[in-house]
PDB file of C-alpha atoms and ligand atoms in Angstrom:
ATOM      1  CA  UNK W   1       0.000   0.000   0.000  1.00 47.00           C
ATOM      2  CA  UNK W   2       1.332   3.460  -0.827  1.00 50.00           C
ATOM      3  CA  UNK W   3       1.809   5.916   1.988  1.00 63.00           C
ATOM      4  CA  UNK W   4      -0.444   8.964   1.698  1.00 76.00           C
ATOM      5  CA  UNK W   5       1.542  12.188   1.321  1.00 76.00           C
ATOM      6  CA  UNK W   6      -0.698  14.014   3.741  1.00 93.00           C
ATOM      7  CA  UNK W   7      -0.711  11.418   6.547  1.00 98.00           C
ATOM      8  CA  UNK W   8       0.588  12.924   9.800  1.00 98.00           C
ATOM      9  CA  UNK W   9       1.740   9.595  11.223  1.00 98.00           C
ATOM     10  CA  UNK W  10       3.485   8.523   7.990  1.00 98.00           C
ATOM     11  CA  UNK W  11       5.430  11.801   8.275  1.00 97.00           C
ATOM     12  CA  UNK W  12       6.263  11.115  11.933  1.00 98.00           C
ATOM     13  CA  UNK W  13       7.447   7.583  11.066  1.00 98.00           C
ATOM     14  CA  UNK W  14       9.587   9.010   8.247  1.00 97.00           C
ATOM     15  CA  UNK W  15      11.111  11.544  10.660  1.00 97.00           C
ATOM     16  CA  UNK W  16       9.711  14.502   8.696  1.00 97.00           C
ATOM     17  CA  UNK W  17       7.774  15.656  11.760  1.00 97.00           C
ATOM     18  CA  UNK W  18       9.464  15.372  15.162  1.00 98.00           C
ATOM     19  CA  UNK W  19       8.232  12.958  17.824  1.00 98.00           C
ATOM     20  CA  UNK W  20       9.470  11.540  21.100  1.00 98.00           C
ATOM     21  CA  UNK W  21      10.336   7.922  20.350  1.00 98.00           C
ATOM     22  CA  UNK W  22       9.466   5.295  22.937  1.00 98.00           C
ATOM     23  CA  UNK W  23      10.147   2.140  20.900  1.00 98.00           C
ATOM     24  CA  UNK W  24      10.894   1.107  17.335  1.00 98.00           C
ATOM     25  CA  UNK W  25      11.616  -1.968  15.286  1.00 98.00           C
ATOM     26  CA  UNK W  26      11.408  -2.948  11.614  1.00 98.00           C
ATOM     27  CA  UNK W  27       7.607  -2.864  11.448  1.00 98.00           C
ATOM     28  CA  UNK W  28       6.460  -0.718  14.330  1.00 98.00           C
ATOM     29  CA  UNK W  29       7.028   2.739  15.860  1.00 98.00           C
ATOM     30  CA  UNK W  30       5.866   4.089  19.226  1.00 98.00           C
ATOM     31  CA  UNK W  31       5.967   7.705  20.413  1.00 98.00           C
ATOM     32  CA  UNK W  32       4.542   9.954  23.097  1.00 98.00           C
ATOM     33  CA  UNK W  33       1.117  11.455  22.471  1.00 98.00           C
ATOM     34  CA  UNK W  34       1.425  15.242  22.204  1.00 98.00           C
ATOM     35  CA  UNK W  35      -1.702  15.718  24.366  1.00 98.00           C
ATOM     36  CA  UNK W  36      -1.394  13.039  27.064  1.00 98.00           C
ATOM     37  CA  UNK W  37      -4.556  11.737  28.745  1.00 98.00           C
ATOM     38  CA  UNK W  38      -2.624   9.781  31.398  1.00 98.00           C
ATOM     39  CA  UNK W  39       0.780  10.004  33.082  1.00 98.00           C
ATOM     40  CA  UNK W  40       2.117   7.804  30.281  1.00 98.00           C
ATOM     41  CA  UNK W  41       0.289   8.063  26.943  1.00 98.00           C
ATOM     42  CA  UNK W  42       2.016   6.371  24.017  1.00 98.00           C
ATOM     43  CA  UNK W  43       0.830   5.832  20.448  1.00 99.00           C
ATOM     44  CA  UNK W  44       1.925   2.618  18.701  1.00 99.00           C
ATOM     45  CA  UNK W  45       1.703   2.539  14.905  1.00 98.00           C
ATOM     46  CA  UNK W  46       2.612   0.087  12.174  1.00 98.00           C
ATOM     47  CA  UNK W  47       5.130   1.614   9.771  1.00 98.00           C
ATOM     48  CA  UNK W  48       2.858   0.607   6.893  1.00 98.00           C
ATOM     49  CA  UNK W  49      -0.211   2.742   6.430  1.00 98.00           C
ATOM     50  CA  UNK W  50      -3.628   1.244   7.260  1.00 98.00           C
ATOM     51  CA  UNK W  51      -6.596   3.504   7.963  1.00 98.00           C
ATOM     52  CA  UNK W  52      -7.902   1.691  11.026  1.00 98.00           C
ATOM     53  CA  UNK W  53      -7.612  -1.397  13.208  1.00 98.00           C
ATOM     54  CA  UNK W  54     -10.013  -3.486  11.110  1.00 98.00           C
ATOM     55  CA  UNK W  55      -7.941  -2.865   7.961  1.00 98.00           C
ATOM     56  CA  UNK W  56      -4.805  -3.806   9.872  1.00 98.00           C
ATOM     57  CA  UNK W  57      -6.411  -6.944  11.326  1.00 98.00           C
ATOM     58  CA  UNK W  58      -7.452  -8.095   7.871  1.00 98.00           C
ATOM     59  CA  UNK W  59      -4.193  -7.288   6.082  1.00 98.00           C
ATOM     60  CA  UNK W  60      -1.634  -8.137   8.762  1.00 98.00           C
ATOM     61  CA  UNK W  61      -2.966  -9.830  11.918  1.00 98.00           C
ATOM     62  CA  UNK W  62       0.580 -10.612  13.094  1.00 98.00           C
ATOM     63  CA  UNK W  63       1.331  -6.890  13.210  1.00 98.00           C
ATOM     64  CA  UNK W  64      -1.782  -6.262  15.293  1.00 98.00           C
ATOM     65  CA  UNK W  65      -0.645  -8.967  17.718  1.00 98.00           C
ATOM     66  CA  UNK W  66       2.809  -7.419  17.774  1.00 98.00           C
ATOM     67  CA  UNK W  67       1.327  -4.030  18.688  1.00 98.00           C
ATOM     68  CA  UNK W  68      -0.374  -5.691  21.676  1.00 98.00           C
ATOM     69  CA  UNK W  69       2.993  -7.155  22.735  1.00 98.00           C
ATOM     70  CA  UNK W  70       4.687  -3.765  22.450  1.00 98.00           C
ATOM     71  CA  UNK W  71       1.897  -2.218  24.558  1.00 98.00           C
ATOM     72  CA  UNK W  72       2.446  -4.856  27.224  1.00 98.00           C
ATOM     73  CA  UNK W  73       6.184  -4.268  27.288  1.00 98.00           C
ATOM     74  CA  UNK W  74       5.698  -0.495  27.689  1.00 98.00           C
ATOM     75  CA  UNK W  75       3.290  -1.092  30.589  1.00 98.00           C
ATOM     76  CA  UNK W  76       5.667  -3.642  32.148  1.00 98.00           C
ATOM     77  CA  UNK W  77       8.306  -0.901  32.269  1.00 98.00           C
ATOM     78  CA  UNK W  78       6.036   1.974  33.266  1.00 97.00           C
ATOM     79  CA  UNK W  79       3.373   0.484  35.567  1.00 97.00           C
ATOM     80  CA  UNK W  80       3.706  -3.186  36.620  1.00 97.00           C
ATOM     81  CA  UNK W  81       1.981  -4.354  33.439  1.00 98.00           C
ATOM     82  CA  UNK W  82      -1.346  -2.522  33.818  1.00 98.00           C
ATOM     83  CA  UNK W  83      -2.588  -0.430  30.907  1.00 98.00           C
ATOM     84  CA  UNK W  84      -5.531   0.574  28.739  1.00 98.00           C
ATOM     85  CA  UNK W  85      -5.302  -0.087  24.987  1.00 98.00           C
ATOM     86  CA  UNK W  86      -7.617   1.964  22.745  1.00 98.00           C
ATOM     87  CA  UNK W  87      -8.171   2.053  18.982  1.00 98.00           C
ATOM     88  CA  UNK W  88     -10.554   4.896  18.168  1.00 98.00           C
ATOM     89  CA  UNK W  89     -12.182   3.828  14.910  1.00 98.00           C
ATOM     90  CA  UNK W  90     -14.234   6.256  12.832  1.00 97.00           C
ATOM     91  CA  UNK W  91     -14.885   9.995  13.124  1.00 97.00           C
ATOM     92  CA  UNK W  92     -17.801   9.538  15.514  1.00 98.00           C
ATOM     93  CA  UNK W  93     -15.624   7.501  17.869  1.00 98.00           C
ATOM     94  CA  UNK W  94     -13.042  10.269  18.028  1.00 96.00           C
ATOM     95  CA  UNK W  95     -10.573   9.048  15.404  1.00 98.00           C
ATOM     96  CA  UNK W  96      -8.771  12.121  14.069  1.00 98.00           C
ATOM     97  CA  UNK W  97      -5.730  10.538  12.390  1.00 98.00           C
ATOM     98  CA  UNK W  98      -6.541   7.891   9.808  1.00 98.00           C
ATOM     99  CA  UNK W  99      -3.343   5.879  10.201  1.00 98.00           C
ATOM    100  CA  UNK W 100      -4.139   3.101  12.661  1.00 98.00           C
ATOM    101  CA  UNK W 101      -2.709   3.752  16.125  1.00 98.00           C
ATOM    102  CA  UNK W 102      -3.047   2.098  19.506  1.00 98.00           C
ATOM    103  CA  UNK W 103      -3.310   4.469  22.449  1.00 98.00           C
ATOM    104  CA  UNK W 104      -1.507   2.992  25.467  1.00 98.00           C
ATOM    105  CA  UNK W 105      -2.545   4.672  28.724  1.00 98.00           C
ATOM    106  CA  UNK W 106      -0.503   3.654  31.740  1.00 98.00           C
ATOM    107  CA  UNK W 107       1.908   4.934  34.400  1.00 98.00           C
ATOM    108  CA  UNK W 108      -0.798   5.544  37.013  1.00 98.00           C
ATOM    109  CA  UNK W 109      -4.066   4.082  38.274  1.00 97.00           C
ATOM    110  CA  UNK W 110      -6.685   4.912  35.635  1.00 97.00           C
ATOM    111  CA  UNK W 111     -10.246   6.114  36.269  1.00 93.00           C
ATOM    112  CA  UNK W 112     -12.908   3.585  35.323  1.00 89.00           C
TER     113      UNK W 112
HETATM  114  P1  AMP A   1      -7.213   9.734  17.606  1.00 50.95           P
HETATM  115  O1  AMP A   1      -8.049  10.901  18.080  1.00 50.95           O
HETATM  116  O2  AMP A   1      -7.584   8.419  18.217  1.00 50.95           O
HETATM  117  O3  AMP A   1      -7.141   9.683  16.090  1.00 50.95           O
HETATM  118  O4  AMP A   1      -5.755  10.007  18.157  1.00 50.95           O
HETATM  119  C1  AMP A   1      -4.860  10.892  17.564  1.00 50.95           C
HETATM  120  C2  AMP A   1      -3.876  11.254  18.630  1.00 50.95           C
HETATM  121  O5  AMP A   1      -2.734  11.812  18.022  1.00 50.95           O
HETATM  122  C3  AMP A   1      -4.390  12.281  19.659  1.00 50.95           C
HETATM  123  O6  AMP A   1      -4.372  11.712  20.957  1.00 50.95           O
HETATM  124  C4  AMP A   1      -3.407  13.453  19.510  1.00 50.95           C
HETATM  125  O7  AMP A   1      -3.100  14.054  20.741  1.00 50.95           O
HETATM  126  C5  AMP A   1      -2.199  12.775  18.883  1.00 50.95           C
HETATM  127  N1  AMP A   1      -1.350  13.639  18.095  1.00 50.95           N
HETATM  128  C6  AMP A   1      -1.717  14.522  17.144  1.00 50.95           C
HETATM  129  N2  AMP A   1      -0.631  15.117  16.590  1.00 50.95           N
HETATM  130  C7  AMP A   1       0.454  14.565  17.211  1.00 50.95           C
HETATM  131  C8  AMP A   1       1.863  14.767  17.100  1.00 50.95           C
HETATM  132  N3  AMP A   1       2.402  15.621  16.218  1.00 50.95           N
HETATM  133  N4  AMP A   1       2.674  14.052  17.909  1.00 50.95           N
HETATM  134  C9  AMP A   1       2.165  13.182  18.806  1.00 50.95           C
HETATM  135  N5  AMP A   1       0.845  12.937  18.946  1.00 50.95           N
HETATM  136  C10 AMP A   1      -0.010  13.628  18.175  1.00 50.95           C
HETATM  137 ZN1   ZN A   2      -0.012   6.964   7.329  1.00 50.95          ZN
END
């Protein structure tokens, strides 16, 4: 799949827009959310562009599983393994960037 020129997260992955890296490997990049909703708020993205989690699940389920593993490892380091993992999907669910991303909220006890 080609990477859209106007995709904010493709530009972050390419290093064209700065970000605070938390983790990276060949397929996956993780960085701090610019507007954190918890003490630790990290976004995990596949390097390849998919619009949402359902597209990713269909095209590359191993990458989706890998994102869950990366989330766990961040929470293991930051907060004894406890975390919230969120994929906002669709405008009316609050998705604003249409490059699939997992929100990892951790680092403190979270409100229910
Ligand atoms: P969503 O609303 O689920 O699409 O999440 C998009 C997230 O990207 C929001 O939590 C924003 O705070 C975050 N965000 C937007 N621009 C940047 C940026 N340049 N660097 C880091 N996070 C960003
Ligand atoms: Zn993208």
